[in-house]
Coordinates of C-alpha atoms and ligand atoms in Angstrom, one line a residue:
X1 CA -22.5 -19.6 -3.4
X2 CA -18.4 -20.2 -2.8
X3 CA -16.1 -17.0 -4.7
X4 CA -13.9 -18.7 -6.9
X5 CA -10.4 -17.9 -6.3
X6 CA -8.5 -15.5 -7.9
X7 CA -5.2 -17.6 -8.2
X8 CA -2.7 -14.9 -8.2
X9 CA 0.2 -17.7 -7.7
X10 CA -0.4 -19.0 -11.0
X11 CA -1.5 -16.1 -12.8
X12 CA 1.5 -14.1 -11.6
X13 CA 4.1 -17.7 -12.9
X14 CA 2.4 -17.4 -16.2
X15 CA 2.9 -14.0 -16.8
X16 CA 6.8 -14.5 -16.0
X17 CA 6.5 -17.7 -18.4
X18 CA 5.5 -15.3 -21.1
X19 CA 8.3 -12.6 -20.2
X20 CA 10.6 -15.2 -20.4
X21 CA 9.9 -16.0 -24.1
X22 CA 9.9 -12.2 -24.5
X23 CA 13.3 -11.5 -22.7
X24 CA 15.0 -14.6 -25.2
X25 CA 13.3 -13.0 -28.1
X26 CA 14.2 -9.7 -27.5
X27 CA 18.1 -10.6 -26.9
X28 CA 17.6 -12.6 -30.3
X29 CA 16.1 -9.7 -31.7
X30 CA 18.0 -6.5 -30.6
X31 CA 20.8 -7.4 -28.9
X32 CA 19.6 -6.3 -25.7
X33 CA 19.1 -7.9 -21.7
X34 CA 17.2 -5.8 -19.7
X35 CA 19.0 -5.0 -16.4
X36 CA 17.1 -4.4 -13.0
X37 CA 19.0 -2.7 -10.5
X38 CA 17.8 -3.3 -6.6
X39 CA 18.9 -0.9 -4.0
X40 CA 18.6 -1.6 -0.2
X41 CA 19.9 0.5 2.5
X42 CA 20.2 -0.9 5.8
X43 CA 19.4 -4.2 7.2
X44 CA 15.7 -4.3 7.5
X45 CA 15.4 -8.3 7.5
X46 CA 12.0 -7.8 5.5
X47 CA 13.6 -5.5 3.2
X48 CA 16.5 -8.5 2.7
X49 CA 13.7 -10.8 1.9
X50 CA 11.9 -8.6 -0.7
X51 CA 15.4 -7.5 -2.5
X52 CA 16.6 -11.3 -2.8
X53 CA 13.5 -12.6 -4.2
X54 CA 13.5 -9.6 -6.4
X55 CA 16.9 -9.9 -7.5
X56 CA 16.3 -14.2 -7.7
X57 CA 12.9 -13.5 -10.1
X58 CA 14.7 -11.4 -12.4
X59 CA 17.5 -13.9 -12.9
X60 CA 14.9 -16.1 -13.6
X61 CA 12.9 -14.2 -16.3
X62 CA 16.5 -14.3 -17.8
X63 CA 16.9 -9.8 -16.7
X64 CA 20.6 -8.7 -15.4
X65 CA 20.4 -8.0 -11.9
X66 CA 22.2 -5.6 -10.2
X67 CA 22.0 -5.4 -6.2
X68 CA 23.3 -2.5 -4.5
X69 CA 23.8 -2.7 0.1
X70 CA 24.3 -0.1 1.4
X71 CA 25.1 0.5 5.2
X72 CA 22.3 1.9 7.1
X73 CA 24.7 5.0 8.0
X74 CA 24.7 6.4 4.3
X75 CA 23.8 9.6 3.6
X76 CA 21.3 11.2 1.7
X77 CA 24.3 12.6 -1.2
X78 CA 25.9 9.3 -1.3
X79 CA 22.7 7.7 -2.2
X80 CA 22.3 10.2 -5.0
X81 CA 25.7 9.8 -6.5
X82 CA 25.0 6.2 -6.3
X83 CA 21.2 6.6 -8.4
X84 CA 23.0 9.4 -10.8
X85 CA 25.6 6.5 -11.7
X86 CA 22.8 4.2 -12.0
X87 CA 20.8 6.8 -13.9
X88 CA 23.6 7.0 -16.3
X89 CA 24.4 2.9 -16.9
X90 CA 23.2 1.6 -20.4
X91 CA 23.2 -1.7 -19.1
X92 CA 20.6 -0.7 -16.3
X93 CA 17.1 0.1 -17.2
X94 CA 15.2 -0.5 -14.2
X95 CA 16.3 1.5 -10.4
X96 CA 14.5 0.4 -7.3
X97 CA 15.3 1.4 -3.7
X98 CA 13.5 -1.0 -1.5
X99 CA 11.2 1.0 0.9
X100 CA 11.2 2.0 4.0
X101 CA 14.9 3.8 3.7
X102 CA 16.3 5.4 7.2
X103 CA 14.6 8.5 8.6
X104 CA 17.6 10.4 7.9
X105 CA 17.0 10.0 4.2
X106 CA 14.1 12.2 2.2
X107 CA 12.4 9.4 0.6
X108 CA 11.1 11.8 -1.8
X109 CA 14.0 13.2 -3.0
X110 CA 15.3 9.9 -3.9
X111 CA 12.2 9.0 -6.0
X112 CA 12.4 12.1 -7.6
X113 CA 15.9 11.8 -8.7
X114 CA 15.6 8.2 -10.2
X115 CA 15.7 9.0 -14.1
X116 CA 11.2 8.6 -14.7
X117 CA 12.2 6.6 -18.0
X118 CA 14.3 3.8 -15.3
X119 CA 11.5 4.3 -12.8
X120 CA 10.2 0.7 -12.6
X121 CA 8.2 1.1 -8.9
X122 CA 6.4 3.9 -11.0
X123 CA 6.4 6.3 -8.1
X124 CA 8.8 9.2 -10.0
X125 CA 6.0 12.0 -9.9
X126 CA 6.6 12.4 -13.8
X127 CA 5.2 8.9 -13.9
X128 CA 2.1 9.6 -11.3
X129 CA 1.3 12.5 -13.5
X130 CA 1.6 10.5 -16.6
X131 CA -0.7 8.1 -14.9
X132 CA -3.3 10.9 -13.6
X133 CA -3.4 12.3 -17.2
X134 CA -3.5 9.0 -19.1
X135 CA -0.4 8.9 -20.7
X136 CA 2.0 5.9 -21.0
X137 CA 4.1 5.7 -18.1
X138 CA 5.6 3.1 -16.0
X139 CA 2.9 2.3 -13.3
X140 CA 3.4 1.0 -10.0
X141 CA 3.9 -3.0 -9.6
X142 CA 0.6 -3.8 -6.8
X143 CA -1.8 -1.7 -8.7
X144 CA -1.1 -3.2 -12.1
X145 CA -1.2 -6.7 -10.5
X146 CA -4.6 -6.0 -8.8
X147 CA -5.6 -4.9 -12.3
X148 CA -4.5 -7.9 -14.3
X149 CA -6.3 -10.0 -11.7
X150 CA -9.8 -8.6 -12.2
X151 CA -9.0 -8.4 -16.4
X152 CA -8.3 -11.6 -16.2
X153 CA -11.8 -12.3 -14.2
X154 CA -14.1 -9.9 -15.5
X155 CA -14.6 -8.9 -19.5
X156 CA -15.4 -5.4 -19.1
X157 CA -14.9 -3.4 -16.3
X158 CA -16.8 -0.8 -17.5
X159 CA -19.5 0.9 -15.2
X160 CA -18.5 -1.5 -12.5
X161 CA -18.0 0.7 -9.0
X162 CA -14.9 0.0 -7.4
X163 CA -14.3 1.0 -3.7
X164 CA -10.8 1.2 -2.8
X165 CA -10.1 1.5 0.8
X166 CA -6.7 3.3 1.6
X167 CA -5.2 5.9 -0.5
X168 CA -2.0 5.6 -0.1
X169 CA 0.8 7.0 -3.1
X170 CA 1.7 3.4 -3.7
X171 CA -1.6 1.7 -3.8
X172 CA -4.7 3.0 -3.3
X173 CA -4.6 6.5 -5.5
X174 CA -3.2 4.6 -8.6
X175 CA -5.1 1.7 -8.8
X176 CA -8.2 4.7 -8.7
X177 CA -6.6 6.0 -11.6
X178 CA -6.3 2.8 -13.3
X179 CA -10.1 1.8 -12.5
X180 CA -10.9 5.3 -13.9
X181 CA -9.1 4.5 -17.2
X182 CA -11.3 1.1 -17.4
X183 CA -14.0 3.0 -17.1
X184 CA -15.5 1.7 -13.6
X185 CA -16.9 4.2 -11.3
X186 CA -14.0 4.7 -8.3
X187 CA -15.0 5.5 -4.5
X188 CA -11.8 5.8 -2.4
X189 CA -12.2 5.2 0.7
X190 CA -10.1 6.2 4.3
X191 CA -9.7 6.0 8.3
X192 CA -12.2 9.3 7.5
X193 CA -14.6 7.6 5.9
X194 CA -18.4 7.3 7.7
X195 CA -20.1 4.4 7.6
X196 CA -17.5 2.2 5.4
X197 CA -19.6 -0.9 5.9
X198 CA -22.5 0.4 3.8
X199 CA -20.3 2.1 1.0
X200 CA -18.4 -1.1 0.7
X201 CA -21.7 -3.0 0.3
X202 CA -22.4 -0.8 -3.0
X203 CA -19.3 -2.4 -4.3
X204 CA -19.2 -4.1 -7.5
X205 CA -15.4 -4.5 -7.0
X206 CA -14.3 -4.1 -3.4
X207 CA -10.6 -3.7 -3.4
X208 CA -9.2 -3.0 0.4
X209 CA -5.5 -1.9 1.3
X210 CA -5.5 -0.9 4.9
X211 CA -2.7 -3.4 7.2
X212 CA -5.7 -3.9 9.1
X213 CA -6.2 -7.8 9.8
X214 CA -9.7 -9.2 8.3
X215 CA -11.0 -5.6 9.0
X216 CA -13.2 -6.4 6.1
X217 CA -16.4 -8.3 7.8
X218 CA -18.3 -10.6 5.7
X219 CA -21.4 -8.4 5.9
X220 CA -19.6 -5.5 4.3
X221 CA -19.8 -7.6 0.9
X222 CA -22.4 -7.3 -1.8
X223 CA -23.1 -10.5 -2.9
X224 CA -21.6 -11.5 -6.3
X225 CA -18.8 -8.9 -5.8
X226 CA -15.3 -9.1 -6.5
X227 CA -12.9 -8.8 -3.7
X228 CA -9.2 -7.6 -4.5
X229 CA -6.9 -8.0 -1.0
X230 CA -4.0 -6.2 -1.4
X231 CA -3.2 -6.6 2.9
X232 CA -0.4 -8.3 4.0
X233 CA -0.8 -8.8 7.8
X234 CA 1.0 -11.1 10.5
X235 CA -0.5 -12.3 13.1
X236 CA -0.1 -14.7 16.0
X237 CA -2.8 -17.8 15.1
X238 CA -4.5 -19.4 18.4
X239 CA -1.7 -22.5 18.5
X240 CA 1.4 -19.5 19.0
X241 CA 2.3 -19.7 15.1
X242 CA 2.6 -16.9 12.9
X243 CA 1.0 -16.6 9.6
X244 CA -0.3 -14.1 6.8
X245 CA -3.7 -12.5 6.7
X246 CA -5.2 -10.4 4.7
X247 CA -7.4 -7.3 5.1
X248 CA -10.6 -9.3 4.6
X249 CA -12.1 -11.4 7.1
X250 CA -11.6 -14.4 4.2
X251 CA -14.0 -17.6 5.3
X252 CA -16.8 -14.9 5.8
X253 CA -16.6 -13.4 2.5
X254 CA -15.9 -16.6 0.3
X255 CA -19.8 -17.4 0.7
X256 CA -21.2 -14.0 -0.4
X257 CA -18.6 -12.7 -3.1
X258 CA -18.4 -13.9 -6.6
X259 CA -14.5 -13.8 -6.5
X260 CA -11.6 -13.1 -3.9
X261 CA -8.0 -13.0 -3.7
X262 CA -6.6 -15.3 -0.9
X263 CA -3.7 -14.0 1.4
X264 CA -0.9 -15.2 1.0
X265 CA -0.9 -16.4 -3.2
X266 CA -3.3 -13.2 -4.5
X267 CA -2.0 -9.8 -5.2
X268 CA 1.5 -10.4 -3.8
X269 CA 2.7 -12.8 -6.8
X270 CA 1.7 -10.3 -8.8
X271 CA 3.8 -7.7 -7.5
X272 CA 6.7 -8.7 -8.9
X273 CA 5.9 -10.4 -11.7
X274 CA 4.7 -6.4 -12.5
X275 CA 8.1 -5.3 -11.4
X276 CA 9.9 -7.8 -14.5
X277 CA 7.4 -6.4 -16.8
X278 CA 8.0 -2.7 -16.2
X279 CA 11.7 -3.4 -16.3
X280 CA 10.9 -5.1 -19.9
X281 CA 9.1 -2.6 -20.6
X282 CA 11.4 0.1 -19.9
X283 CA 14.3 -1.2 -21.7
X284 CA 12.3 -1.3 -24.6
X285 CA 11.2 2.3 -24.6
X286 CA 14.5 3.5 -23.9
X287 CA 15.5 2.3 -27.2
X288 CA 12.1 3.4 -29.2
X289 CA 11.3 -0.4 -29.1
X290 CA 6.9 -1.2 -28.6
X291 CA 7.2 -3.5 -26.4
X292 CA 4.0 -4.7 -27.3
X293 CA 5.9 -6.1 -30.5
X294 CA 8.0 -8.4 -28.7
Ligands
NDP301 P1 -0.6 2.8 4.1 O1 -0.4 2.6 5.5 O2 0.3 3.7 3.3 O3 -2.2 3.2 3.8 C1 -3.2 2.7 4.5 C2 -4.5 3.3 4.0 O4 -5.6 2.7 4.8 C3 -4.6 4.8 4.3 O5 -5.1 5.5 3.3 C4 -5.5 4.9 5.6 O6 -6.3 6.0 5.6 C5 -6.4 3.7 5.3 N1 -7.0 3.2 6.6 C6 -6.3 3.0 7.8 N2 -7.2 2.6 8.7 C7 -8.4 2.6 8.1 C8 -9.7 2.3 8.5 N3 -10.0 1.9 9.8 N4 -10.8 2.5 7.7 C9 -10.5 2.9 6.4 N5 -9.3 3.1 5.9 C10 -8.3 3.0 6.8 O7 -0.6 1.3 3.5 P2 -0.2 0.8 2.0 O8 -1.1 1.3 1.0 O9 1.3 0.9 1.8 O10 -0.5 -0.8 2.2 C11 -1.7 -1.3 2.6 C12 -1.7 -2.8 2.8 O11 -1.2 -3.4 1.6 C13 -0.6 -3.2 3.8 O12 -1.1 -4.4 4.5 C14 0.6 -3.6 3.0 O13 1.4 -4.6 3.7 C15 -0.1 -4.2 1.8 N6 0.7 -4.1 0.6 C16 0.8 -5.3 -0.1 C17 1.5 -5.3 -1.3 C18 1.5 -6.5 -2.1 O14 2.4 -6.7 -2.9 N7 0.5 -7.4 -2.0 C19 2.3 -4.1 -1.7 C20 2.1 -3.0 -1.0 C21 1.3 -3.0 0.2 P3 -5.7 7.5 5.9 O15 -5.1 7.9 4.5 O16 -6.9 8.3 6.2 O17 -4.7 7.4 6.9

């Protein structure tokens, strides 16, 4: 057996296709251009990266975009002023401040004081409750991608046990909540965890989000499972170069699993294409729009 490849690439270019078509028609429609505002504070060269080809995608899905730089020297209030005159722009209906922001800022505080309705990343705890409870909310980009991925593979999800690995805010605990709400059976799983090897192996769906490089051995897998990597890792390869791997040893689990994401060109893609659609999707709730309509 060889997994087929869950082609996150062109999954995650259809989907902005689509929201393309949507964005037009609802301009035609309403009147209306969805606007995504990126914040980055400091000079974090990943962060750069991530806010450019944010900022680039939703140009392309024809969204406003609005970046904000800030010095890495900006304090905590002037941060807020900034998100309160964000929070308070029509023309703005999605906030994101890029993560990690300086130590001297409360991360937290920030979340909590983007308006929830504007909260695109889906990490306001309004929108993590309305998650938990099963209420529609705006839910965080990597999960929903990891969720489209195995829709698109599987027909029903139901009764299907799903082990997570990391439970983190951003990943792990609400991609358990959206498992729960398609009816699989959720273990999550941590650095705490005894004997991982044999609870992953009861895995219908094995999803791992660690940063650990190929932590996930081949052996781990039950055979005919599907593997979601969410792990983005650098490493040095044996000729000096860099280059991305994932949080499953991949070339030993392609011959036991029924289906795996590959690293890079799996969940990734999918993280922002999740980002337009939530930014879509909150413009069009702001105005007592279904989005599903459109
Ligand atoms: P965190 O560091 O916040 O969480 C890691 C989780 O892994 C924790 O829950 C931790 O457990 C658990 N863990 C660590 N070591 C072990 C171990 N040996 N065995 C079992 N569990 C372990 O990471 P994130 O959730 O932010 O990210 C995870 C990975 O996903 C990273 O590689 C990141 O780069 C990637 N990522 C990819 C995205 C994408 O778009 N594809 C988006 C976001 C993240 P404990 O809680 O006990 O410490």
């Amino acid at each position: 057996m060889s997994a087929a490849l869950i082609d996150g690439k062109t999954y995650a270019t259809a989907l902005r296709q689509r929201l393309r078509k949507r964005v037009d028609q609802l301009r035609a429609s309403h009147g209306i251009v969805p606007g995504l505002a990126v914040v980055l504070v400091g000079e974090d060269p990943a962060s750069q990266v991530y806010v450019r080809s944010k900022s680039k995608a939703s140009l392309e899905a024809g969204l406003n975009s609005f970046e904000h730089k800030l010095p890495a020297d900006t304090t905590e209030d002037e941060l807020l002023d900034l998100l309160d005159q964000l929070n308070a722009d029509d023309a703005v209906d999605g906030i994101l401040v890029q993560l990690p922001l300086p130590k001297a800022i409360d991360a937290g505080a920030v979340i909590d004081a983007i308006d929830p309705d504007k909260d695109v990343d889906g990490f306001h705890l309004i929108n993590v409750g309305l998650l938990a409870t099963g209420e529609p909310g705006l839910v965080p980009c990597t999960p929903m991608g990891c969720e489209l991925l195995l829709r698109a593979g599987v027909p029903s999800l139901a009764g299907l046990h799903a082990v997570i690995i990391g439970r983190s805010n951003i990943v792990g605990k609400p991609l358990a909540q959206l498992l729960l709400r398609a009816d699989c059976t959720v273990t999550m799983a941590h650095s705490k965890t005894r004997d991982l090897p044999a609870l992953c192996q009861t895995a219908d769906i094995l999803v791992a989000a660690v940063g650990k490089p190929e932590m996930v051995r081949g052996a781990w897998i039950k055979p005919g499972a599907i593997v979601i990597d969410v792990g983005i890792n650098r490493v040095v390869g044996k000729d000096g170069t860099m280059r991305l791997v994932g949080d499953v040893a991949f070339a030993e689990a392609v011959p036991i699993a029924a289906a795996i994401t590959p690293v890079p060109g799996g969940v990734g893609p999918m993280t922002i294409a999740c980002l337009l659609e939530n930014t879509f999707t909150a413009a069009c709730r702001r105005r007592d729009i279904d989005p599903d309509t459109i």
